Each structure stands twice: as C-alpha cells, then as structure tokens.
Amino acid sequence: MKRLSWFNAVSLTLGFAFLYIPMVILVIFSFNESKLVTVWAGFSTKWYGELMQNEAFLNAAWVTIKVAVFSSTIATVLGTIAAYVLVRGGRFMGRTLFSGMIYAPLVMPEVITGLSLLLLFIGIGLDRGVFTIVLAHTTFAMCYVSVVVSSRLVTFDRSLEEAALDLGCSASEAFRLVTLPIIAPAVISGWLLAFTLSLDDLVIASFTSGPSATTLPIKIFSAVRLGVSPEINALSTIMIAIVTVGVITASLVTKRQVAKQKREEMEAVRN
Amino acid sequence: MIHFQNVTKRYGDFTAIDDLTIGIYEKEFYALLGPSGCGKTTLMRMLAGFETPSEGTIHLAGQDIAPVPPNKRAVNMMFQSYALFPHLSVWENIAFGLKREKMPKHDINDRVEEMLRLTRLEQFARRKPHQISGGQRQRVALARSLAKHPKLLLLDEPLGALDKKLRQETQFELMDIQEKTGTTFVIVTHDQEEAMTVASRVAVMDHGKIIQVATPDRIYETPNSVYVADFIGDVNLIEGTAKPNGSDSYAMSWHEGHEPLAVQSPNGFSDGQKCQLAIRPEKVSISAVKPETADNAVQGKILDIAYLGNISTYHVELPTGAVIKAQAANTRRIARRAFTWEDTVWLSWTATAGVLLAD
Amino acid sequence: MRRYFLIAIPYVWLLALFLVPFVIVLKISLSDAAIARPPYFPQFDWAEGIRAFFAELDFENFIFLTEDDLYWKAYLSSLKIALISTFLTLLVGYPMAYGMARTPEEWRPTLMMLVILPFWTSFLIRVYAWMGILSNEGFLNQFLLWTGIISEPLTILNTNSAVYIGIVYTYLPFMILPVYSALERLDGSLIEAAEDLGCSRLSAFWLVTIPLSKNGIIAGSFLVFIPVLGEFVIPSLLGGSNTLMIGKVLWEEFFSNRDWPVASAVAVILLLLLVIPIVLFQRNQQKQQEAEQ
C-alpha cells in the first residue's frame, strides 16, 4: 500500500484542523465557569443548568422541532411524488416549468424566498405563525427531497416495476409493494435532510414567522448579535452532540449493512 | 395461439416493428433471434403489455389483447435483469404474483413449494436475491414467472447474464421445464446458438421485419436470404449467375474459364439471374489432389489456418480472389497435418451442400 | 386521470408557494412606495382592465436603485466577496480533496464523513463559533500574542477578512465533495503514464490531474459562488458596518427601513445577477452527465 505523501498528510491535517478546531473550542468553553467566553476559569456545567431554566429558549426549541417534524414529513410526501412524476411521469403540460420550480428553490437566495413568501402571506391575509413557517419550510425542503429521491429513481431498475405489473399488480400496488420499499433509504435521507434544513433555517423563518412563533435559530441569532455568550455555547454543544451521534450512528449502520451484504454475496458466489 | 396481424410500432420517426404478421402455436418454444435493435424486444414487450402497437392487432387465444393492461394478461415475463425484488426472499418473490390473485394461503404454499421443487431451489427459499448465485437467481426468476400458470411465458435474453458453461446447462434445463409445464415459451435472444439449441422454431428478425421463420435445422441448412445465412453460423458466399438445368437444379457460373458449379436449391432462379451460393465451412472438404467423385471442385491456395483443437479452419483463396473457409476435423496430431501455408489445395463439395440465394 | 391528480399535488403547491409569491415580488418592485403599508398601488382592478394596470406600473424603484450608490456598491461588493471567497475556498478545498483521494481506500469513508458532518451541524452555530475566535480578545489574538508574532491584538471580527474566513469555513464541504468525486474517479495509471512519458510530478499534476478534475472544480465553485452571492448570516455576524452584501442590504431595507417596494426591487436585481451563474452551472452539469453516459 502506498503511504500518504507528506504534502497530502499536511494538507489533510491542516484542513481538518480548520474544520474542527472552532467547534472544539466552542464545546470546551461551554463548560467554562466564567461568563467571559474567552478566558478559562475552571470546569462547570452551570450554563447548561441556566439554559434549562430559560423558558424562552425552551419554547423556541419546541416550536422549532414542531415545525421541523411537520414540514419535513409533508415535504417528504410531496417531494417523493414530485420526484416520481419527474422521473416516471413522461411528458405532460408544463413539465419544464415544473422541473424548473423544483430546481429553482435550491439556488434561490434565502432572503428572496423568505421575502416573496412573506409578501404572499400578507397579500392573502394569512396570520404569520407556526403554520406559515411550516408552509415555507415545506416548500423549499420538498425540492431537496425530490432531488435526493429522483437521483435514486433514475438508477432504479425499471424492470422491477414492470415485473410487478406483469405479476398482477396495479400501478399503485407496484409503487407501494416494490418501488417504495426499495427507494426507502433515499426517502429517509430526504426526510433527514428536510428536517435538518428546517432546524437550521434562520432567514426564511425570520421572514415568515410572527410574534407568536419564534424558532430557535431566530432566538440564537438575536442573542449572538449582541456577542458571544456561554449559554449559546452550551446550546450549540448540545446541538453538535446530537448531530454527531446521529451522523456517526447512521454511517456505522450503513457501513455494517454494506459489509454484511458484500459478505453474503461472496458466500452466494462461492456456493 | 398468438397471432400478430400487420403490426407496426413507431417511436416518433423510428419504426421498431414494420408491418409484421406472424403466428405462434400452442406449447411451442419460439425464439425471436436478431441483432440488438432489430425490434425483437419491442415485439415481446407488446405481448407483455408494456407497449401497444401503433397499427395492427395482436390476438392471444382468439382475443384481441390491445386493451388488456399487463397486470390482467395471462402472460408472464422473465426479465433480462431477472428483476427479482431485492427486499423480498426467494419464497416471497415466487409467491408475489399468487398473492395478487388473492389465492388462498395454503394454495400459495403448495404452488410455491412446487415451483421451488421444479427449479431445485428448495434450500434457498428463505434467502434474499443477493444471497444466491447468478444461476440460482435465473431459476428464481423463471419460477416466479411460471408460478401463475401463464398461457404464455416470455423470456427476454434469459441466459445473457450467465457464463458460458452455466448457460449451456441452463439451456437444457429450460427445455426440460418447458416440456414438463407445457407452457408456450417465447424467447428473445441475440445468441444464435442459444436459439438453435432451445427453440422448436426460430424467427430471424432484422430492422423490424421477420426474415425467416423455420425450425433450427431448416434455418441453418436452407436459409432464405444472405442475411439469415450470414447471421446463423459461419458461411461462405460465392457470387455468380444461375442457369436452371432441371427441377431445383442449377449450374452456377462463377468465374471465367472454370467449370460452373452444380447446385441443388429450393429457391427458384431464372436464367442468367445474379445469385450467391451459400455454403457452410464444414461442408467443404479439403484435399491435396482433385477428388474424382465430387460434384464440385475448385483449386485454391491456403492463406491461413486457424487451429481450434477439435477442428481446423482453412482460409483458402480462390482464383477470383474470394476467400473460402473449409473446416476439417483434426483426427490426427497437428504435427502430421497434411497442409500448410501457401499450399495449393482442392476444395470440394456436393451439389446439395449449399443453397442459392438472391443478392 | 389519477396520474394527473398525482402530478397536480406538488405542481399546485409549487405554483402557489413559489411562483405566485415571486410574481408578487415582481409586482411590488414595480409599485409605488408606500412604506410598510400594503396594499400597494396600483391595485389590480378588473373593471379597468389589464392595460390600465400595466400603465400604472413603473420602474421608479429600479431608477432609485441606480441613483443611490449604496446599492451599486452592495452589488459590486457582493460579487467581489463571492469571487474572492470562491477562489479561497478552492485554494483550501482542493488540496484536501486531493489528499482524501490519495489516502488508502479504507480511510476514505471516514474522511468523507468528517467532511459531511459539519454540513449537518447548524450553519448559525458554525458562524457563531468564529465570533469567539476572531474577536479582539479572542483565541486567535491570544494565540498570536502568546507566540509573540504580534504585540497588539489584530482587529479581524467585523471586517471583510472575518467574512472571508466564515465563508471558506462554512462552504468548504460544497467545494471538497465535487472535487473529491472527480479526483477519486481519476485513474492513477494516467499519472504514471504521464510520468512515464517524461512529465515531472508537478507537470503531470498540471497537465493531467487539474484538467481531469476541471468539472469538479467548476461544480464546486458554482456551489460556493451562487449561495454566497445572496448570503446574509455571515456578513451580519462576522462583517462590520462597512461590509456591504446584497443579502444584508435587502434584509435591512425590509426589516429596518420597512421599504418593501425597494426591498423587492433589490431582490429582483439579485435574482437577475444570479441567472448567469445558474445557467452556466446547469450547462456544466448537463455536459458532465452527457459525458458520463
């Protein structure tokens, strides 16, 4: 096996240091005793305690999770349908417009998406709150879901669906019994992506939320505008921990599944 | 049982099937043979119901099947990729079609067990498709498509994904299963050897048209066109002009100063018509001296010798410049071979060895 | 029939919540300013008909944008910041992608995960992390003072440099992933062939590796450039009052000045600015797909 050249080793080390040191510092200083975030004054978990007492943050977190669950679930349903229609729908009136509307939100600056949705909600007299944020998040997240799902559908062996039809399935049975179970991993990762995007979003939520509904990113943003605070560090640490555990578990699970599948295929060939 | 009447299929400007009329009999093993893009797969997909003809009708057991959707047809298909459902076990794959019929549970059990026995897959029933080998997958696909007792089974390049040795074994297995079940099989293949081995009748296709339909031996021995002769096996073509001299008997002049060739051929030709004599390499014998009794004998020079183990193929150049291939069995050791490069030899064949074909 | 119903669900949703809002933005950008008090004039009136409606619309807001040099400068500086930071991201990302593609195969999934992990973490938090590092009494200054490289703390936070650092940091995965996937597919024997034919290591890199990873570089650059152009969070947290970026201007126009027609006009122009890179990006992707088939 070839060893890494020193150049590659150095660039990888520096690169990953650049990516991870800021987060490591953030996490370390969430356990700082002092209110000053840049001076170490001993270990303490008091900021976590204070965070748990902070009603406003807890409420915002609750709103954010609600929004994320609803919007990502609706977005997954709509996005999967949209992907299916794009890949399998054949020609229909306005197909180009449709695929344009799927791809455009991906590159649309969030400020524009937010602004336009706000003007719509005002225009039709919809009160802004959790409902409008869900509508907004669903709209842009469904586009991401449909891109993820359609990239899976493109490589999907169409003869599997034909086989299902051939064996007596109606079109909807074929989708439910064959297509959906097979593309399920892509649908799930689409859901996860939509969920994360919704959790993260500041700009669109700022435009489409009302006084009754404040999401966590909005809360964090208004807090950090005033400067660094240990409470935010604690909150960030919790969020980073959740994501890290989630991503590592997911990658371990897939790794194990791939390894298992490979092993079984090898055995099948040997027999 | 199946009847295609003037069927045409167009995709935009491209005509995949061109005004085609054929009949397929019951309990027949029918092969559609042709190069890729000749329309054979389209033809099969029309039978399965995934394509509808642009013009013409297809009758299955006397019923026009154009309006019947694929899931309502008594036709099942075995896909080229096998299309086994990766999330279901072998057992569930085979039971899939039966469950759609709302068959009672114990009947499904019985039928699946029967299919597993037929295809010798009993011990793999619980496995997923990725846990079995290619040959086993092929048998699962076959079992699944046969489970519903189709009137007609379509096989799309069923053995294409197997290696050569396994393919030959499986060909006989297919014939065996076809005989046991008595189902009409229509197989699509580009492999002429496969079509010849398994089928009771072969239809050779090209550019959306059927060129010839006949039993394998007739396709090989008496092709009706240069295309068929060339597509099936190896063939030598000698150009010339025909002159009838008896019933089905012709004298073909092919080169000035040489005796015309005597040919017995079922295809009719008029006096002086341009034609080609098609003759298989194994029907041409090679010798050092002019054979006394042969109907036809020509002289030539050996250009090349391909040693294939059991046989050798000699490439012999005729005075016209044309190169004729002759095959001889290697009954003796190679060191004792009678001819070598640049030798002048005689090629000979009987009047019935070849056929005359129109240009 | 059922098929059309299926198509209609996402279609109508997108029409109502993507296209219609956008048409509203366009309409308001052409309306007369009446600060923060909808409805805007002109209002559509069926009785007067469509012609009268269009006659009322004008480009007043757009003319206003050209007259006030704040907007000009904001567009130009957004472009400048986007270009420079794309280049910087490439500079940091390419060696990393290259290094990843050259590591033994069993490490690569782990390295990939390490690149993707920050992407799943909140964007806001990743930007926030730099606030504590770049401030006057932040870690970077503490470190530099401690090593003796500088004697006075540097002012980095609230300058354009901080914005560049923040952009490179947050958008790095977008650059690394396409470049990596291009480099990973690169057949190692091509480099060996080039060296065999007399190239030095460096010239083999210039003549073989770079051209063959061109598509990855282009894709990565667009993936960074396009969103950076409309970026709001980074300039508003890391940038200073003199950091002009169009996303920030739009936000302030809307939330602080409450001038909706001007905010809409700013949005329309930002979008026009984005059309060119987006079209180029699409073309590049299409070409790549065709090449792969």
Tab-separated table of C-alpha atoms in Angstrom, chain A residues 88-194:
chain	number	residue	atom	x	y	z
A	88	ARG	CA	-41.650	8.456	-14.422
A	89	GLY	CA	-44.411	10.867	-15.400
A	90	GLY	CA	-43.422	11.056	-19.036
A	91	ARG	CA	-44.496	14.177	-20.836
A	92	PHE	CA	-47.201	16.435	-19.555
A	93	MET	CA	-48.206	20.034	-19.972
A	94	GLY	CA	-45.833	22.379	-18.227
A	95	ARG	CA	-43.244	19.758	-17.384
A	96	THR	CA	-40.403	22.200	-17.968
A	97	LEU	CA	-42.000	24.734	-15.657
A	98	PHE	CA	-42.452	22.031	-13.067
A	99	SER	CA	-38.860	20.862	-13.118
A	100	GLY	CA	-37.780	24.493	-13.082
A	101	MET	CA	-39.827	25.086	-9.955
A	102	ILE	CA	-38.224	22.038	-8.347
A	103	TYR	CA	-34.676	23.163	-9.041
A	104	ALA	CA	-35.020	26.921	-8.648
A	105	PRO	CA	-35.527	26.985	-4.853
A	106	LEU	CA	-32.239	25.114	-4.456
A	107	VAL	CA	-30.284	28.039	-5.835
A	108	MET	CA	-32.627	30.817	-4.790
A	109	PRO	CA	-31.106	33.030	-2.087
A	110	GLU	CA	-32.995	32.506	1.149
A	111	VAL	CA	-33.642	36.219	1.509
A	112	ILE	CA	-35.626	36.188	-1.720
A	113	THR	CA	-37.587	33.043	-0.866
A	114	GLY	CA	-38.383	34.497	2.544
A	115	LEU	CA	-39.361	37.883	1.220
A	116	SER	CA	-41.602	36.503	-1.502
A	117	LEU	CA	-43.420	34.140	0.840
A	118	LEU	CA	-43.942	36.905	3.371
A	119	LEU	CA	-45.446	39.149	0.721
A	120	LEU	CA	-47.748	36.296	-0.293
A	121	PHE	CA	-48.894	35.660	3.270
A	122	ILE	CA	-49.569	39.351	3.779
A	123	GLY	CA	-51.282	39.543	0.422
A	124	ILE	CA	-53.779	36.798	1.259
A	125	GLY	CA	-54.109	37.956	4.842
A	126	LEU	CA	-52.690	34.855	6.490
A	127	ASP	CA	-51.620	35.379	10.110
A	128	ARG	CA	-47.964	34.580	10.486
A	129	GLY	CA	-47.016	31.879	12.965
A	130	VAL	CA	-46.098	28.212	13.126
A	131	PHE	CA	-48.401	27.419	10.224
A	132	THR	CA	-46.756	29.866	7.827
A	133	ILE	CA	-43.258	28.678	8.766
A	134	VAL	CA	-44.345	25.098	8.083
A	135	LEU	CA	-45.692	26.134	4.679
A	136	ALA	CA	-42.461	27.957	3.850
A	137	HIS	CA	-40.164	25.177	5.031
A	138	THR	CA	-42.199	22.510	3.285
A	139	THR	CA	-41.905	24.392	0.013
A	140	PHE	CA	-38.140	24.617	-0.113
A	141	ALA	CA	-37.493	21.293	1.641
A	142	MET	CA	-39.680	19.348	-0.807
A	143	CYS	CA	-37.346	20.430	-3.578
A	144	TYR	CA	-34.351	18.977	-1.746
A	145	VAL	CA	-36.281	15.766	-1.044
A	146	SER	CA	-37.295	15.455	-4.660
A	147	VAL	CA	-33.703	15.893	-5.835
A	148	VAL	CA	-32.496	13.182	-3.433
A	149	VAL	CA	-35.315	10.794	-4.332
A	150	SER	CA	-35.167	11.392	-8.070
A	151	SER	CA	-31.443	10.696	-8.158
A	152	ARG	CA	-32.285	7.317	-6.638
A	153	LEU	CA	-35.206	6.750	-9.009
A	154	VAL	CA	-33.041	7.436	-12.039
A	155	THR	CA	-30.833	4.466	-11.192
A	156	PHE	CA	-33.841	2.342	-10.232
A	157	ASP	CA	-34.170	-0.717	-12.447
A	158	ARG	CA	-37.451	-0.077	-14.158
A	159	SER	CA	-37.956	-3.724	-14.959
A	160	LEU	CA	-38.692	-4.275	-11.252
A	161	GLU	CA	-41.823	-2.192	-11.627
A	162	GLU	CA	-42.683	-3.902	-14.879
A	163	ALA	CA	-42.232	-7.273	-13.213
A	164	ALA	CA	-44.688	-6.218	-10.510
A	165	LEU	CA	-47.227	-5.162	-13.148
A	166	ASP	CA	-46.578	-8.353	-15.048
A	167	LEU	CA	-47.299	-10.387	-11.925
A	168	GLY	CA	-50.666	-8.723	-11.484
A	169	CYS	CA	-50.069	-5.514	-9.514
A	170	SER	CA	-51.956	-2.348	-10.291
A	171	ALA	CA	-49.771	0.727	-10.719
A	172	SER	CA	-50.351	1.888	-7.158
A	173	GLU	CA	-49.710	-1.599	-5.745
A	174	ALA	CA	-46.460	-1.749	-7.704
A	175	PHE	CA	-45.394	1.553	-6.161
A	176	ARG	CA	-46.385	0.527	-2.645
A	177	LEU	CA	-45.041	-3.045	-2.696
A	178	VAL	CA	-41.959	-2.694	-4.853
A	179	THR	CA	-40.802	0.841	-5.597
A	180	LEU	CA	-41.290	2.402	-2.192
A	181	PRO	CA	-39.574	-0.322	-0.127
A	182	ILE	CA	-36.581	-0.222	-2.441
A	183	ILE	CA	-36.178	3.559	-2.551
A	184	ALA	CA	-36.931	3.836	1.183
A	185	PRO	CA	-33.325	4.675	2.146
A	186	ALA	CA	-33.376	7.650	-0.227
A	187	VAL	CA	-36.765	8.764	1.090
A	188	ILE	CA	-35.479	8.549	4.652
A	189	SER	CA	-32.350	10.524	3.875
A	190	GLY	CA	-34.565	13.044	2.101
A	191	TRP	CA	-36.614	13.348	5.260
A	192	LEU	CA	-33.494	13.782	7.390
A	193	LEU	CA	-32.198	16.452	5.044
A	194	ALA	CA	-35.520	18.283	5.135
